[in-house]
Short mmCIF file of C-alpha atoms and ligand atoms in Angstrom, two decimals:
data_model
loop_
_atom_site.label_atom_id
_atom_site.label_comp_id
_atom_site.label_asym_id
_atom_site.label_seq_id
_atom_site.Cartn_x
_atom_site.Cartn_y
_atom_site.Cartn_z
CA UNK A 1 0.00 0.00 0.00
CA UNK A 2 1.13 3.53 -0.83
CA UNK A 3 2.35 5.67 2.04
CA UNK A 4 3.82 8.67 0.28
CA UNK A 5 2.39 10.20 -2.88
CA UNK A 6 3.38 12.62 -5.59
CA UNK A 7 0.20 14.02 -7.17
CA UNK A 8 0.40 15.48 -10.67
CA UNK A 9 -2.61 17.68 -11.39
CA UNK A 10 -3.51 18.08 -7.71
CA UNK A 11 -5.80 21.10 -8.25
CA UNK A 12 -8.12 19.30 -10.68
CA UNK A 13 -11.20 17.16 -10.18
CA UNK A 14 -9.26 13.91 -9.65
CA UNK A 15 -6.43 15.71 -7.83
CA UNK A 16 -8.69 17.24 -5.18
CA UNK A 17 -10.57 13.96 -4.70
CA UNK A 18 -7.21 12.23 -4.29
CA UNK A 19 -6.31 14.72 -1.56
CA UNK A 20 -9.60 13.85 0.11
CA UNK A 21 -8.50 10.20 0.16
CA UNK A 22 -5.04 11.27 1.41
CA UNK A 23 -6.71 13.09 4.34
CA UNK A 24 -8.86 10.09 5.24
CA UNK A 25 -5.99 7.58 5.01
CA UNK A 26 -3.53 9.95 6.65
CA UNK A 27 -0.90 9.57 3.91
CA UNK A 28 2.10 11.81 3.23
CA UNK A 29 2.49 13.96 0.12
CA UNK A 30 5.94 14.71 -1.36
CA UNK A 31 5.00 16.73 -4.43
CA UNK A 32 2.00 18.53 -5.90
CA UNK A 33 1.64 20.00 -9.39
CA UNK A 34 -0.79 22.26 -11.23
CA UNK A 35 -0.92 24.36 -14.37
CA UNK A 36 -1.80 27.87 -13.19
CA UNK A 37 -4.21 27.73 -10.26
CA UNK A 38 -1.93 29.46 -7.75
CA UNK A 39 -4.61 30.05 -5.15
CA UNK A 40 -5.57 26.36 -4.89
CA UNK A 41 -1.92 25.32 -4.87
CA UNK A 42 -1.09 27.70 -2.05
CA UNK A 43 -3.88 26.20 0.08
CA UNK A 44 -2.73 22.67 -0.72
CA UNK A 45 0.89 23.48 0.16
CA UNK A 46 -0.19 24.92 3.50
CA UNK A 47 -2.30 21.87 4.31
CA UNK A 48 -0.10 19.02 2.99
CA UNK A 49 3.44 20.44 3.33
CA UNK A 50 4.97 18.84 0.20
CA UNK A 51 8.72 19.19 -0.44
CA UNK A 52 8.00 20.32 -4.00
CA UNK A 53 5.19 22.33 -5.63
CA UNK A 54 5.21 22.69 -9.42
CA UNK A 55 3.35 25.21 -11.55
CA UNK A 56 3.56 24.32 -15.24
CA UNK A 57 3.05 27.96 -16.17
CA UNK A 58 6.10 30.16 -15.53
CA UNK A 59 4.28 33.28 -14.29
CA UNK A 60 2.21 31.15 -11.92
CA UNK A 61 5.40 29.56 -10.55
CA UNK A 62 6.80 33.05 -9.83
CA UNK A 63 3.56 34.05 -8.10
CA UNK A 64 3.48 30.87 -6.02
CA UNK A 65 7.10 31.31 -4.94
CA UNK A 66 6.24 34.70 -3.44
CA UNK A 67 3.06 33.44 -1.77
CA UNK A 68 4.68 30.45 -0.06
CA UNK A 69 8.06 32.04 0.71
CA UNK A 70 7.39 31.42 4.42
CA UNK A 71 7.12 27.61 3.92
CA UNK A 72 9.78 24.91 3.34
CA UNK A 73 8.25 23.91 -0.01
CA UNK A 74 10.46 24.33 -3.09
CA UNK A 75 8.80 25.67 -6.27
CA UNK A 76 9.61 24.43 -9.79
CA UNK A 77 8.02 24.97 -13.21
CA UNK A 78 7.36 23.54 -16.66
CA UNK A 79 7.92 20.02 -17.95
CA UNK A 80 11.18 19.71 -16.00
CA UNK A 81 9.29 20.51 -12.83
CA UNK A 82 6.58 17.94 -13.64
CA UNK A 83 9.24 15.28 -14.24
CA UNK A 84 11.02 16.25 -10.99
CA UNK A 85 7.73 15.75 -9.15
CA UNK A 86 7.33 12.37 -10.87
CA UNK A 87 10.80 11.27 -9.71
CA UNK A 88 10.91 12.75 -6.20
CA UNK A 89 12.79 10.16 -4.09
CA UNK A 90 10.49 10.16 -1.02
CA UNK A 91 7.29 9.20 -2.92
CA UNK A 92 6.55 5.54 -3.54
CA UNK A 93 3.61 6.21 -5.90
CA UNK A 94 2.92 8.90 -8.48
CA UNK A 95 -0.74 9.62 -9.09
CA UNK A 96 -0.94 11.19 -12.53
CA UNK A 97 -4.11 13.23 -12.93
CA UNK A 98 -2.98 15.96 -15.29
CA UNK A 99 -5.20 16.37 -18.31
CA UNK A 100 -3.84 15.55 -21.77
CA UNK A 101 -0.69 14.41 -23.53
CA UNK A 102 1.40 16.61 -21.26
CA UNK A 103 1.23 13.67 -18.82
CA UNK A 104 3.20 11.30 -21.05
CA UNK A 105 6.79 12.34 -20.20
CA UNK A 106 6.14 12.44 -16.42
CA UNK A 107 4.59 8.94 -16.58
CA UNK A 108 7.70 7.61 -18.31
CA UNK A 109 9.94 9.50 -15.86
CA UNK A 110 8.07 8.02 -12.88
CA UNK A 111 8.45 4.47 -14.18
CA UNK A 112 12.17 4.99 -14.83
CA UNK A 113 12.52 6.31 -11.24
CA UNK A 114 10.94 2.99 -10.08
CA UNK A 115 7.72 4.55 -8.83
CA UNK A 116 4.42 2.74 -8.94
CA UNK A 117 1.92 4.73 -10.97
CA UNK A 118 -1.76 5.35 -10.29
CA UNK A 119 -2.98 6.57 -13.66
CA UNK A 120 -6.00 8.78 -14.29
CA UNK A 121 -4.35 10.54 -17.24
CA UNK A 122 -5.72 8.21 -19.96
CA UNK A 123 -4.24 10.29 -22.82
CA UNK A 124 -0.83 8.93 -21.74
CA UNK A 125 -1.83 5.36 -22.57
CA UNK A 126 -3.76 6.31 -25.68
CA UNK A 127 -0.87 8.19 -27.28
CA UNK A 128 2.04 6.20 -25.92
CA UNK A 129 0.54 2.79 -25.08
CA UNK A 130 3.30 0.49 -26.26
CA UNK A 131 6.11 2.74 -25.01
CA UNK A 132 4.47 3.22 -21.61
CA UNK A 133 3.73 -0.49 -21.12
CA UNK A 134 7.27 -1.45 -22.15
CA UNK A 135 8.77 1.14 -19.78
CA UNK A 136 6.57 -0.15 -16.94
CA UNK A 137 7.69 -3.75 -17.60
CA UNK A 138 11.38 -2.91 -18.02
CA UNK A 139 11.42 -1.05 -14.70
CA UNK A 140 9.33 -3.66 -12.90
CA UNK A 141 6.87 -1.13 -11.47
CA UNK A 142 3.10 -1.37 -11.11
CA UNK A 143 0.47 0.56 -13.06
CA UNK A 144 -2.83 0.93 -11.20
CA UNK A 145 -5.84 2.28 -13.10
CA UNK A 146 -7.79 5.19 -11.60
CA UNK A 147 -10.34 5.54 -14.43
CA UNK A 148 -13.52 4.02 -12.95
CA UNK A 149 -14.11 1.51 -15.78
CA UNK A 150 -10.54 0.25 -15.68
CA UNK A 151 -10.52 0.12 -11.91
CA UNK A 152 -13.73 -1.93 -12.15
CA UNK A 153 -12.07 -4.37 -14.56
CA UNK A 154 -8.94 -4.48 -12.38
CA UNK A 155 -11.12 -5.25 -9.35
CA UNK A 156 -13.06 -7.95 -11.25
CA UNK A 157 -9.75 -9.50 -12.32
CA UNK A 158 -8.57 -10.10 -8.76
CA UNK A 159 -8.44 -13.88 -8.53
CA UNK A 160 -8.70 -14.33 -12.30
CA UNK A 161 -7.36 -17.86 -12.99
CA UNK A 162 -5.23 -16.89 -16.00
CA UNK A 163 -5.27 -14.32 -18.80
CA UNK A 164 -6.36 -16.85 -21.42
CA UNK A 165 -9.56 -17.51 -19.41
CA UNK A 166 -10.62 -13.93 -20.13
CA UNK A 167 -12.87 -13.60 -23.18
CA UNK A 168 -14.24 -10.06 -23.20
CA UNK A 169 -14.14 -6.72 -21.43
CA UNK A 170 -17.44 -4.84 -21.25
CA UNK A 171 -17.00 -1.13 -20.67
CA UNK A 172 -20.06 0.71 -19.45
CA UNK A 173 -20.76 4.24 -20.69
CA UNK A 174 -23.21 6.73 -19.23
CA UNK A 175 -23.95 7.99 -22.75
CA UNK A 176 -23.35 11.57 -21.59
CA UNK A 177 -25.79 14.47 -21.93
CA UNK A 178 -26.67 13.70 -25.57
CA UNK A 179 -27.66 10.05 -25.38
CA UNK A 180 -30.45 9.27 -27.87
CA UNK A 181 -29.94 12.47 -29.89
CA UNK A 182 -29.64 12.46 -33.68
CA UNK A 183 -26.86 14.18 -35.63
CA UNK A 184 -29.37 16.83 -36.68
CA UNK A 185 -30.21 17.55 -33.03
CA UNK A 186 -26.52 17.83 -32.17
CA UNK A 187 -25.66 20.34 -34.91
CA UNK A 188 -26.01 23.44 -32.77
CA UNK A 189 -25.48 22.25 -29.20
CA UNK A 190 -23.73 24.78 -26.97
CA UNK A 191 -20.71 24.45 -24.70
CA UNK A 192 -22.98 24.80 -21.65
CA UNK A 193 -25.20 21.93 -22.85
CA UNK A 194 -22.16 19.74 -23.56
CA UNK A 195 -20.69 20.48 -20.11
CA UNK A 196 -23.87 19.28 -18.38
CA UNK A 197 -22.96 15.66 -17.57
CA UNK A 198 -25.82 13.65 -16.00
CA UNK A 199 -23.82 11.57 -13.46
CA UNK A 200 -20.24 12.74 -12.95
CA UNK A 201 -18.68 16.07 -11.98
CA UNK A 202 -15.35 16.24 -13.83
CA UNK A 203 -12.90 18.62 -15.52
CA UNK A 204 -14.06 20.41 -18.69
CA UNK A 205 -12.02 18.36 -21.19
CA UNK A 206 -13.22 14.93 -20.07
CA UNK A 207 -16.79 16.25 -19.76
CA UNK A 208 -16.73 17.24 -23.45
CA UNK A 209 -15.11 13.87 -24.24
CA UNK A 210 -18.07 12.21 -22.50
CA UNK A 211 -20.54 14.25 -24.55
CA UNK A 212 -18.87 13.22 -27.85
CA UNK A 213 -18.21 9.69 -26.50
CA UNK A 214 -14.53 10.21 -27.36
CA UNK A 215 -14.01 9.38 -23.71
CA UNK A 216 -15.31 5.85 -24.24
CA UNK A 217 -13.19 5.52 -27.36
CA UNK A 218 -10.09 6.61 -25.42
CA UNK A 219 -11.07 4.10 -22.73
CA UNK A 220 -11.22 1.23 -25.24
CA UNK A 221 -7.62 2.05 -26.22
CA UNK A 222 -6.65 2.44 -22.56
CA UNK A 223 -8.22 -0.94 -21.69
CA UNK A 224 -6.55 -2.63 -24.61
CA UNK A 225 -3.10 -1.61 -23.28
CA UNK A 226 -3.81 -2.10 -19.59
CA UNK A 227 -5.32 -5.56 -19.91
CA UNK A 228 -3.58 -6.78 -23.07
CA UNK A 229 -6.85 -7.34 -24.96
CA UNK A 230 -7.54 -6.75 -28.67
CA UNK A 231 -10.14 -4.11 -29.56
CA UNK A 232 -12.45 -6.86 -30.93
CA UNK A 233 -12.70 -8.29 -27.41
CA UNK A 234 -13.73 -4.98 -25.84
CA UNK A 235 -17.40 -4.03 -26.01
CA UNK A 236 -19.20 -0.88 -24.91
CA UNK A 237 -22.68 -0.86 -23.42
CA UNK A 238 -24.54 2.33 -22.54
CA UNK A 239 -25.69 2.14 -18.94
CA UNK A 240 -27.35 5.42 -18.02
CA UNK A 241 -27.26 5.00 -14.25
CA UNK A 242 -23.43 4.61 -13.93
CA UNK A 243 -23.80 1.99 -11.18
CA UNK A 244 -22.06 -0.91 -12.91
CA UNK A 245 -18.62 0.52 -13.65
CA UNK A 246 -17.59 -2.26 -16.07
CA UNK A 247 -17.52 -6.03 -16.44
CA UNK A 248 -15.34 -8.92 -17.51
CA UNK A 249 -16.47 -12.12 -19.21
CA UNK A 250 -14.70 -15.47 -18.93
CA UNK A 251 -14.58 -18.15 -21.64
CA UNK A 252 -17.40 -20.01 -19.86
CA UNK A 253 -19.57 -16.88 -20.45
CA UNK A 254 -19.66 -16.05 -16.77
CA UNK A 255 -19.72 -12.27 -16.33
CA UNK A 256 -18.33 -10.43 -13.30
CA UNK A 257 -19.18 -6.79 -12.60
CA UNK A 258 -18.10 -4.11 -10.13
CA UNK A 259 -20.82 -1.82 -8.75
CA UNK A 260 -20.95 1.27 -6.59
CA UNK A 261 -22.32 4.78 -6.48
CA UNK A 262 -20.60 7.04 -9.05
CA UNK A 263 -17.86 8.55 -6.88
CA UNK A 264 -14.24 8.61 -8.09
CA UNK A 265 -12.92 8.31 -4.55
CA UNK A 266 -13.56 4.53 -4.74
CA UNK A 267 -11.23 3.86 -7.70
CA UNK A 268 -8.73 6.48 -6.48
CA UNK A 269 -8.54 4.83 -3.07
CA UNK A 270 -8.26 1.33 -4.54
CA UNK A 271 -5.34 2.43 -6.74
CA UNK A 272 -3.60 3.95 -3.72
CA UNK A 273 -4.41 1.35 -1.08
CA UNK A 274 -4.09 -1.76 -3.30
CA UNK A 275 -4.19 -4.56 -2.33
CA UNK A 276 -5.87 -3.35 0.85
CA UNK A 277 -9.53 -2.41 1.26
CA UNK A 278 -10.04 0.54 3.56
CA UNK A 279 -13.16 2.28 4.88
CA UNK A 280 -14.35 5.15 2.73
CA UNK A 281 -16.69 8.15 3.09
CA UNK A 282 -18.40 7.20 -0.19
CA UNK A 283 -22.15 6.52 0.11
CA UNK A 284 -23.25 2.89 0.28
CA UNK A 285 -25.02 1.49 -2.75
CA UNK A 286 -28.75 0.97 -2.25
CA UNK A 287 -30.04 -0.95 -5.26
CA UNK A 288 -33.65 -0.71 -4.13
CA UNK A 289 -33.35 3.09 -4.19
CA UNK A 290 -32.07 2.91 -7.79
CA UNK A 291 -34.53 0.11 -8.60
CA UNK A 292 -33.80 -0.13 -12.35
CA UNK A 293 -30.57 -0.59 -14.28
CA UNK A 294 -30.79 -0.07 -18.06
CA UNK A 295 -28.53 -1.05 -20.96
CA UNK A 296 -28.41 0.10 -24.59
CA UNK A 297 -26.19 -0.28 -27.64
CA UNK A 298 -24.03 2.76 -28.42
CA UNK A 299 -24.89 4.81 -31.51
CA UNK A 300 -21.63 4.54 -33.48
CA UNK A 301 -22.99 6.56 -36.45
CA UNK A 302 -23.88 9.65 -34.44
CA UNK A 303 -20.95 9.50 -32.01
CA UNK A 304 -18.21 9.30 -34.63
CA UNK A 305 -15.41 9.83 -32.08
CA UNK A 306 -16.22 6.41 -30.63
CA UNK A 307 -15.95 4.63 -33.98
CA UNK A 308 -12.82 6.67 -34.83
CA UNK A 309 -11.04 5.40 -31.70
CA UNK A 310 -11.91 1.78 -32.51
CA UNK A 311 -10.39 2.27 -35.97
CA UNK A 312 -7.37 3.99 -34.40
CA UNK A 313 -6.49 1.11 -32.06
CA UNK A 314 -7.04 -1.43 -34.84
CA UNK A 315 -4.65 0.48 -37.13
CA UNK A 316 -2.24 0.90 -34.23
CA UNK A 317 1.13 2.64 -34.51
CA UNK A 318 0.84 6.40 -34.19
CA UNK A 319 -2.83 6.58 -35.20
CA UNK A 320 -4.15 6.67 -31.59
CA UNK A 321 -1.67 9.49 -30.83
CA UNK A 322 -3.02 11.40 -33.83
CA UNK A 323 -6.64 10.80 -32.77
CA UNK A 324 -5.88 11.98 -29.24
CA UNK A 325 -3.91 15.06 -30.33
CA UNK A 326 -6.62 16.09 -32.79
CA UNK A 327 -9.26 15.64 -30.12
CA UNK A 328 -7.38 17.70 -27.52
CA UNK A 329 -7.07 20.56 -29.99
CA UNK A 330 -10.66 20.26 -31.23
CA UNK A 331 -12.04 20.22 -27.67
CA UNK A 332 -10.00 23.32 -26.84
CA UNK A 333 -11.47 25.10 -29.88
CA UNK A 334 -15.00 23.93 -29.07
CA UNK A 335 -14.68 25.25 -25.50
CA UNK A 336 -13.55 28.56 -27.03
CA UNK A 337 -16.67 28.58 -29.26
CA UNK A 338 -14.50 28.30 -32.37
CA UNK A 339 -15.80 24.92 -33.49
CA UNK A 340 -19.17 23.20 -33.73
CA UNK A 341 -19.83 20.12 -31.62
CA UNK A 342 -20.05 17.65 -34.53
CA UNK A 343 -16.85 19.01 -36.07
CA UNK A 344 -14.87 17.46 -33.20
CA UNK A 345 -15.58 13.95 -34.56
CA UNK A 346 -15.07 15.02 -38.17
CA UNK A 347 -11.66 16.52 -37.40
CA UNK A 348 -10.53 13.57 -35.26
CA UNK A 349 -11.42 11.19 -38.12
CA UNK A 350 -9.74 13.37 -40.75
CA UNK A 351 -6.55 13.80 -38.68
CA UNK A 352 -6.36 10.03 -38.23
CA UNK A 353 -6.75 9.49 -41.96
CA UNK A 354 -3.87 11.93 -42.41
CA UNK A 355 -1.60 9.82 -40.18
CA UNK A 356 0.47 7.21 -42.07
CA UNK A 357 0.71 3.64 -40.76
CA UNK A 358 3.87 2.57 -38.95
CA UNK A 359 4.49 -0.03 -36.26
CA UNK A 360 7.89 0.92 -34.85
CA UNK A 361 8.11 4.34 -33.22
CA UNK A 362 9.90 6.35 -30.53
CA UNK A 363 8.78 8.97 -28.00
CA UNK A 364 9.81 11.64 -30.49
CA UNK A 365 7.58 10.07 -33.17
CA UNK A 366 4.63 10.10 -30.73
CA UNK A 367 5.19 13.76 -29.91
CA UNK A 368 5.46 14.55 -33.64
CA UNK A 369 2.24 12.69 -34.48
CA UNK A 370 0.51 14.61 -31.70
CA UNK A 371 1.84 17.95 -32.97
CA UNK A 372 0.94 17.21 -36.60
CA UNK A 373 -2.61 16.22 -35.65
CA UNK A 374 -3.09 19.40 -33.61
CA UNK A 375 -1.83 21.51 -36.51
CA UNK A 376 -4.11 19.57 -38.89
CA UNK A 377 -7.10 20.58 -36.76
CA UNK A 378 -6.06 24.24 -36.65
CA UNK A 379 -5.54 24.28 -40.44
CA UNK A 380 -8.92 22.67 -41.13
CA UNK A 381 -11.23 24.64 -38.85
CA UNK A 382 -14.01 26.06 -40.99
CA UNK A 383 -14.83 29.28 -39.15
P1 LIG B 1 -9.12 18.85 -14.46
O1 LIG B 1 -9.16 19.74 -15.63
O2 LIG B 1 -10.13 19.00 -13.40
O3 LIG B 1 -7.68 18.95 -13.77
C1 LIG B 1 -6.49 18.88 -14.52
C2 LIG B 1 -5.28 19.08 -13.63
O4 LIG B 1 -4.11 19.13 -14.46
C3 LIG B 1 -5.27 20.41 -12.87
O5 LIG B 1 -4.50 20.26 -11.70
C4 LIG B 1 -4.58 21.37 -13.84
O6 LIG B 1 -3.99 22.49 -13.20
C5 LIG B 1 -3.52 20.44 -14.43
N1 LIG B 1 -3.16 20.80 -15.80
C6 LIG B 1 -3.97 21.17 -16.79
N2 LIG B 1 -3.30 21.42 -17.93
C7 LIG B 1 -2.00 21.22 -17.62
C8 LIG B 1 -0.80 21.36 -18.36
N3 LIG B 1 -0.78 21.75 -19.64
N4 LIG B 1 0.35 21.10 -17.74
C9 LIG B 1 0.38 20.69 -16.46
N5 LIG B 1 -0.73 20.55 -15.69
C10 LIG B 1 -1.91 20.80 -16.29
O7 LIG B 1 -9.12 17.36 -15.04
P2 LIG B 1 -9.70 16.04 -14.38
O8 LIG B 1 -9.22 15.91 -12.97
O9 LIG B 1 -11.14 15.91 -14.67
O10 LIG B 1 -8.99 14.92 -15.28
C11 LIG B 1 -7.62 14.62 -15.15
C12 LIG B 1 -7.30 13.35 -15.93
O11 LIG B 1 -8.01 12.27 -15.35
C13 LIG B 1 -7.76 13.41 -17.42
O12 LIG B 1 -6.85 12.69 -18.19
C14 LIG B 1 -9.10 12.70 -17.40
O13 LIG B 1 -9.40 12.10 -18.63
C15 LIG B 1 -8.86 11.64 -16.32
N6 LIG B 1 -10.07 11.19 -15.64
C16 LIG B 1 -10.86 12.07 -14.96
C17 LIG B 1 -12.01 11.65 -14.32
C18 LIG B 1 -12.84 12.60 -13.51
O14 LIG B 1 -13.81 12.15 -12.87
N7 LIG B 1 -12.56 13.88 -13.48
C19 LIG B 1 -12.43 10.24 -14.39
C20 LIG B 1 -11.52 9.40 -15.10
C21 LIG B 1 -10.39 9.86 -15.70
P3 LIG B 1 -4.83 23.89 -13.01
O15 LIG B 1 -5.88 23.60 -11.99
O16 LIG B 1 -3.81 24.86 -12.56
O17 LIG B 1 -5.41 24.22 -14.37
MG1 LIG B 2 -13.91 6.55 -17.17
#
């Protein structure tokens, strides 16, 4: 079980919920990182006394340094700072909850520094799957999923007889705010409508990914790497209530599921406390209160991001990195009201089609594919 954590992205939705778990379990924190939220970082430094606080943004790092000059916490900045936080000697686990591809280098740095990794930052596995998994294996460290679906599968797999007994992974999806809508109805949806998730309160980027169902596509790729399963053996079922967090199926067609109220503190705590089970402030599940659990097939024609990700993992190589990079850029533009909702899927698909096939690649190639896909989106925005 983890005793000392470094938390990357500590001011975000997952980061603050992780600190809630840290409080309850009375753990130590060696490093905290954020992008530019100086106010939240100052509060966290004063409460958790880390050795290192990192602001990715340079001006924010300067501002934080002044604000916490009376503490013993050192301030660093940028990608070097993030990687320092990922390697800090006193932490045994790095919880990576930054949003986006920016999390890739720190994940690799953490593995090389022999840290176990609790991973929320799914973009890391989507863009750099093979490289990340190889680095994890070579350094003999553990990778614990924080994403609720992958934590559910990981929990279901405890006691699994052997990998070859596993036949299928079944990822559940809430369907987001636009479940059941037609393409026509989605043409003019607003940022506010897309940010209105029915079940989960999350950061803006993943909330938009849930609305487009890109999130589920990214999760198929994430699951494929984490559990060494081909995309054909990973199914998605829309489950509006978000009570079953995912399932596994054995070759005898027996299905095992993990259930709980939708609260990320359960998977966060499991990733940190593994293999222990600890008490938690999360509400108990009362199935009679919920009374009905429903299941539907996803609409792959309307939610083109989902079908794009399935194609991306099947093509392999740098195509998932291109899909992810294009999506990050398209979501940024959508949040800035510079892109229409349906254009996100169109641009992700087009950027993937623009990415040549290749099976052998380096970190530099991944970063280049990401950059090219982002530029492709910028060059092809209509308005
Ligand atoms: P948030 O946007 O709430 O938080 C992101 C965190 O990363 C913040 O601390 C932010 O700092 C920091 N950050 C943002 N951009 C950068 C950057 N360029 N460089 C360095 N740090 C940066 O995101 P979430 O917590 O919702 O999501 C984090 C990750 O976890 C994502 O990959 C998401 O897909 C995944 N995830 C999230 C779930 C959720 O319930 N929220 C569920 C499952 C997975 P600042 O506050 O200063 O901007
Ligand atoms: Mg998830």
